[in-house]
Amino acid sequence: MSRFWFRLTEVLPMAEHALACSQHRITTAQTIAGQRLRPALIWTRPWGQETLSSNGVPIWYGRYHDVVHGALAHTWWHQATNRRGTDEQPPPEHRFLPLQQRHRDDRSPLITLLREGARRGRHWLVVNTDPALVDRSDRFEVRADRDDIVPADARWRQAVVTADAVAHRRYPALVADGYSTCGDDVLARFDQATVETMIADLDALHADTNPQTDTMPGEYPVLRLHRGTAIVLWQQDDGTRTRLVEIDRVKPDPDGYYSIGAYHWPWTYTDEAGSRAQPRRARNRGPRRRRGASPPTNPGPPTVQG
């Protein structure tokens, strides 16, 4: 079964926009599907990226005014074959996703599924591409965790990886050979001992009370292990207080590995082993001087020529 994974926090605003608009635009997917005009999500594939957007008017544009704002599927890219996500693409008539069902349809409306998923703390919307599921209730799922990050036939190899999100600390991992999200990163998974080390390292960062080097809210994630499930949290500061918000859950795969950070922050290769971080500089400190270099001297007042 082929599936596309969208972040629920990115899809739900699209759906609410479509429902709030009093007018809606006609799209190619709706015309081919022979559906009446109503609030819906439109599934398109601009530049090879699976995208869900609202059909509401006024149109919700993105950062660039000529591009419609949308929620992108978080998928893998296989560099050798240029495959992205899955080879199974739904036909055009299956790319019109009404948010409210007709009275003869006994499935829960898609908007109800999205809202209920958000209320229950789910993080992912899964869309199955199998044409046989188009009229079934299990075409859409809302999940708290993601149970696949690459195809089942992917080959794994050992490597040492690092990321900005973990303050450039280095961790041993298994990486999917030839797979990435954008070409210069890797998709990694870690054993439980490494995850526990990662938790301790991030806790040490957050425990830093030195005003010159302490972390800012939301600069680094917070990880926790609860009954075998890794919980990924992020700090949010509303101006009066800082609170932790859960953004993902990661359960161990059948081999006991955790795909920490997959599709949330990019992991990259590092040639150096170990788990020591690069020294963190104070935010208000100038560039570090090379060892043995002479300190800068005061040149005095400028010389007036002429």
Coordinates of C-alpha atoms in Angstrom, one line a residue:
M1 CA 0.0 0.0 0.0
S2 CA 1.4 3.4 -1.0
R3 CA 0.7 6.4 1.3
F4 CA 1.5 10.1 1.5
W5 CA 2.1 11.7 4.9
F6 CA 1.1 15.3 5.6
R7 CA 1.5 17.2 8.8
L8 CA -1.9 17.7 10.4
T9 CA -0.9 21.2 11.7
E10 CA -0.3 22.2 8.1
V11 CA -3.4 20.6 6.5
L12 CA -6.1 21.6 9.1
P13 CA -5.7 25.4 8.4
M14 CA -6.2 24.7 4.7
A15 CA -9.4 22.8 5.5
E16 CA -10.7 25.6 7.8
H17 CA -9.9 28.2 5.2
A18 CA -12.0 26.3 2.6
L19 CA -14.9 26.0 5.0
A20 CA -14.8 29.6 6.1
C21 CA -14.9 31.0 2.5
S22 CA -18.3 31.8 1.0
Q23 CA -17.0 31.2 -2.5
H24 CA -15.0 28.5 -4.1
R25 CA -13.0 28.1 -7.3
I26 CA -13.5 25.4 -9.9
T27 CA -10.5 23.2 -10.3
T28 CA -9.5 20.6 -12.9
A29 CA -9.7 17.8 -10.3
Q30 CA -13.3 18.8 -9.5
T31 CA -14.3 19.0 -13.1
I32 CA -12.8 15.6 -14.0
A33 CA -14.4 14.0 -10.9
G34 CA -17.8 15.4 -11.8
Q35 CA -18.4 16.8 -8.3
R36 CA -20.4 19.8 -7.5
L37 CA -18.7 22.9 -6.2
R38 CA -18.2 22.8 -2.4
P39 CA -15.5 23.2 0.2
A40 CA -12.6 20.8 -0.5
L41 CA -8.9 20.2 -0.4
I42 CA -7.3 20.1 -3.9
W43 CA -4.4 17.6 -4.3
T44 CA -1.9 18.9 -6.9
R45 CA 1.7 18.1 -7.8
P46 CA 3.6 21.3 -8.6
W47 CA 7.3 20.7 -9.3
G48 CA 6.8 17.1 -8.4
Q49 CA 5.8 17.9 -4.8
E50 CA 2.5 16.4 -3.5
T51 CA 0.5 19.3 -2.2
L52 CA -2.9 19.9 -0.5
S53 CA -4.5 23.3 -0.9
S54 CA -7.8 25.0 -0.2
N55 CA -10.3 25.8 -3.0
G56 CA -11.7 28.7 -1.1
V57 CA -11.9 32.2 -2.5
P58 CA -10.2 34.6 -1.7
I59 CA -7.3 32.3 -2.6
W60 CA -4.7 31.8 0.1
Y61 CA -1.4 32.7 -1.5
G62 CA 2.0 31.7 -0.1
R63 CA 5.1 33.8 0.4
Y64 CA 5.2 34.5 -3.4
H65 CA 1.9 36.0 -4.5
D66 CA 1.7 33.8 -7.7
V67 CA 2.0 30.6 -5.7
V68 CA -1.0 29.1 -3.9
H69 CA -0.3 28.3 -0.3
G70 CA -0.4 24.5 0.4
A71 CA 0.6 21.7 2.7
L72 CA 3.4 19.6 1.3
A73 CA 3.7 15.9 1.7
H74 CA 6.8 14.9 3.6
T75 CA 8.3 12.2 1.4
W76 CA 11.6 10.6 0.6
W77 CA 13.6 11.1 -2.6
H78 CA 15.7 8.4 -4.1
Q79 CA 18.6 10.1 -5.9
A80 CA 19.6 7.2 -8.2
T81 CA 16.1 6.7 -9.7
N82 CA 14.7 10.2 -9.0
R83 CA 11.7 8.6 -7.4
R84 CA 9.9 10.7 -4.8
G85 CA 7.4 9.3 -2.3
T86 CA 5.8 6.6 -4.5
D87 CA 5.3 5.6 -8.1
E88 CA 1.6 5.1 -7.5
Q89 CA -0.1 8.4 -8.4
P90 CA -3.9 8.7 -7.9
P91 CA -5.9 9.6 -11.1
P92 CA -7.1 13.2 -11.5
E93 CA -10.6 12.4 -10.4
H94 CA -9.3 11.2 -7.0
R95 CA -7.5 14.5 -6.3
F96 CA -10.7 16.4 -5.3
L97 CA -11.2 15.8 -1.6
P98 CA -14.5 17.2 -0.3
L99 CA -14.5 18.2 3.4
Q100 CA -18.2 17.5 3.9
Q101 CA -19.8 14.3 2.7
R102 CA -23.1 13.9 0.8
H103 CA -26.0 12.7 2.8
R104 CA -25.8 9.2 1.3
D105 CA -22.2 8.8 2.3
D106 CA -21.9 7.0 5.6
R107 CA -18.2 7.9 6.1
S108 CA -17.1 10.6 8.6
P109 CA -16.6 13.9 6.8
L110 CA -12.9 14.6 6.2
I111 CA -13.1 17.9 8.3
T112 CA -14.4 15.8 11.2
L113 CA -11.5 13.5 10.9
L114 CA -9.0 16.4 10.8
R115 CA -10.5 18.2 13.8
E116 CA -10.9 15.1 15.9
G117 CA -7.3 14.2 15.1
A118 CA -6.0 17.6 16.2
R119 CA -8.1 17.4 19.4
R120 CA -6.6 14.0 20.3
G121 CA -3.0 15.2 19.7
R122 CA -2.4 13.4 16.4
H123 CA 0.4 14.7 14.1
W124 CA 0.0 13.1 10.7
L125 CA -2.6 12.9 8.0
V126 CA -2.1 9.8 5.9
V127 CA -3.6 9.6 2.4
N128 CA -3.7 6.2 0.8
T129 CA -3.2 6.2 -3.0
D130 CA -4.8 2.8 -3.7
P131 CA -7.8 3.4 -6.1
A132 CA -9.7 0.6 -4.4
L133 CA -9.8 2.7 -1.2
V134 CA -11.2 5.9 -2.7
D135 CA -14.7 5.2 -1.4
R136 CA -13.7 3.6 1.8
S137 CA -13.3 5.1 5.3
D138 CA -9.7 3.9 5.5
R139 CA -8.5 6.1 2.6
F140 CA -7.6 8.8 5.2
E141 CA -6.0 8.2 8.6
V142 CA -4.8 10.5 11.3
R143 CA -1.8 9.2 13.2
A144 CA 0.3 10.2 16.2
D145 CA 3.4 8.5 14.9
R146 CA 4.8 7.7 11.5
D147 CA 5.6 4.0 10.9
D148 CA 7.5 4.3 7.7
I149 CA 10.2 6.8 6.6
V150 CA 11.5 5.0 3.5
P151 CA 10.3 2.0 1.3
A152 CA 10.5 -1.4 2.9
D153 CA 13.2 -2.6 0.5
A154 CA 15.6 0.2 1.4
R155 CA 19.1 -0.8 2.4
W156 CA 20.6 0.5 5.6
R157 CA 24.3 1.2 6.4
Q158 CA 26.1 2.4 9.4
A159 CA 27.2 6.1 9.6
V160 CA 27.7 8.9 12.1
V161 CA 25.3 11.8 11.7
T162 CA 24.7 15.3 13.1
A163 CA 22.2 18.1 12.9
D164 CA 21.7 21.7 13.9
A165 CA 18.7 20.6 16.0
V166 CA 21.0 18.7 18.3
A167 CA 23.7 21.4 18.5
H168 CA 25.9 19.5 16.0
R169 CA 26.5 16.6 18.4
R170 CA 27.4 13.4 16.6
Y171 CA 25.6 10.1 16.9
P172 CA 26.0 6.6 15.4
A173 CA 23.0 5.7 13.2
L174 CA 21.7 3.5 10.4
V175 CA 21.0 5.6 7.3
A176 CA 18.9 4.6 4.3
D177 CA 21.4 4.2 1.4
G178 CA 20.6 6.7 -1.4
Y179 CA 17.5 8.2 0.3
S180 CA 17.0 11.8 1.5
T181 CA 14.4 14.5 1.6
C182 CA 16.1 17.2 -0.4
G183 CA 19.4 15.7 -1.6
D184 CA 22.0 16.9 0.9
D185 CA 20.6 15.1 4.0
V186 CA 20.0 11.6 5.2
L187 CA 17.2 9.6 6.7
A188 CA 18.5 8.0 9.9
R189 CA 17.3 5.7 12.7
F190 CA 19.0 5.2 16.1
D191 CA 19.1 2.4 18.7
Q192 CA 17.6 3.1 22.2
A193 CA 21.0 3.7 23.8
T194 CA 21.8 6.4 21.3
V195 CA 18.3 8.0 21.9
E196 CA 18.9 8.0 25.6
T197 CA 22.3 9.8 25.0
M198 CA 20.5 12.3 22.8
I199 CA 18.0 13.0 25.5
A200 CA 20.7 13.6 28.1
D201 CA 22.7 15.9 25.7
L202 CA 19.6 18.0 25.0
D203 CA 18.7 18.2 28.7
A204 CA 22.2 19.5 29.4
L205 CA 21.7 22.2 26.8
H206 CA 18.3 23.3 28.4
A207 CA 19.8 23.2 31.9
D208 CA 22.5 25.8 31.0
T209 CA 21.9 28.9 33.1
N210 CA 24.8 30.9 31.8
P211 CA 23.2 34.0 30.2
Q212 CA 26.0 34.1 27.7
T213 CA 25.4 30.5 26.4
D214 CA 21.9 29.4 27.5
T215 CA 19.5 28.4 24.9
M216 CA 16.6 30.4 23.5
P217 CA 13.0 29.1 23.6
G218 CA 12.5 26.8 20.7
E219 CA 16.2 26.7 19.7
Y220 CA 16.5 23.0 20.4
P221 CA 13.9 20.2 20.8
V222 CA 13.1 18.3 24.0
L223 CA 13.1 14.5 23.9
R224 CA 11.4 12.1 26.3
L225 CA 11.0 8.3 26.4
H226 CA 7.7 7.1 27.7
R227 CA 6.8 3.4 27.8
G228 CA 9.1 2.7 24.8
T229 CA 7.8 5.7 22.7
A230 CA 10.0 8.7 22.0
I231 CA 8.2 12.0 22.3
V232 CA 9.5 15.0 20.5
L233 CA 8.5 18.4 22.0
W234 CA 9.3 21.9 21.1
Q235 CA 9.3 25.1 23.3
Q236 CA 6.8 27.8 22.3
D237 CA 7.1 31.3 23.9
D238 CA 3.9 33.4 23.7
G239 CA 5.6 36.4 25.3
T240 CA 4.4 35.6 28.9
R241 CA 5.5 32.0 29.4
T242 CA 7.2 29.2 27.7
R243 CA 5.4 25.9 27.2
L244 CA 6.3 22.5 25.7
V245 CA 4.3 21.4 22.6
E246 CA 4.4 17.9 21.4
I247 CA 5.2 17.8 17.6
D248 CA 5.7 14.0 17.0
R249 CA 5.9 10.6 18.5
V250 CA 8.3 7.9 17.4
K251 CA 7.8 4.3 18.1
P252 CA 10.5 1.7 17.6
D253 CA 10.4 -0.1 14.3
P254 CA 10.5 -4.0 14.2
D255 CA 14.3 -3.9 14.6
G256 CA 14.1 -1.7 17.7
Y257 CA 15.3 1.5 16.1
Y258 CA 13.9 5.0 16.4
S259 CA 13.7 7.5 13.5
I260 CA 14.2 10.5 15.7
G261 CA 13.8 13.8 13.7
A262 CA 12.8 12.2 10.5
Y263 CA 11.0 14.8 8.3
H264 CA 11.4 17.4 11.1
W265 CA 15.0 18.3 10.9
P266 CA 17.7 17.2 8.5
W267 CA 20.5 14.8 9.5
T268 CA 23.8 15.0 7.7
Y269 CA 26.9 12.9 7.5
T270 CA 29.9 13.7 9.6
D271 CA 33.3 12.2 9.2
E272 CA 34.2 12.4 12.9
A273 CA 33.0 9.8 15.4
G274 CA 31.8 10.5 18.9
S275 CA 29.1 12.5 20.5
R276 CA 30.9 15.7 21.7
A277 CA 29.4 18.9 20.5
Q278 CA 31.2 21.8 18.9
P279 CA 31.8 24.5 21.4
R280 CA 28.9 26.9 21.6
R281 CA 29.8 30.6 21.4
A282 CA 28.0 33.3 23.3
R283 CA 25.3 35.0 21.2
N284 CA 26.9 38.5 21.9
R285 CA 30.5 37.4 21.4
G286 CA 32.5 38.3 18.4
P287 CA 34.3 35.8 16.1
R288 CA 36.7 33.5 17.8
R289 CA 40.3 34.3 17.4
R290 CA 42.7 31.7 16.0
R291 CA 45.0 30.2 18.6
G292 CA 48.3 31.9 18.6
A293 CA 47.0 34.9 16.7
S294 CA 47.8 38.4 18.1
P295 CA 45.0 40.2 19.7
P296 CA 43.6 43.1 17.7
T297 CA 45.1 46.5 18.6
N298 CA 43.5 49.8 18.8
P299 CA 44.5 51.7 15.7
G300 CA 43.7 55.1 17.3
P301 CA 41.9 57.9 15.6
P302 CA 41.8 57.9 11.8
T303 CA 44.4 59.9 10.0
V304 CA 43.1 62.8 8.1
Q305 CA 44.6 63.0 4.6
G306 CA 45.6 66.2 3.1

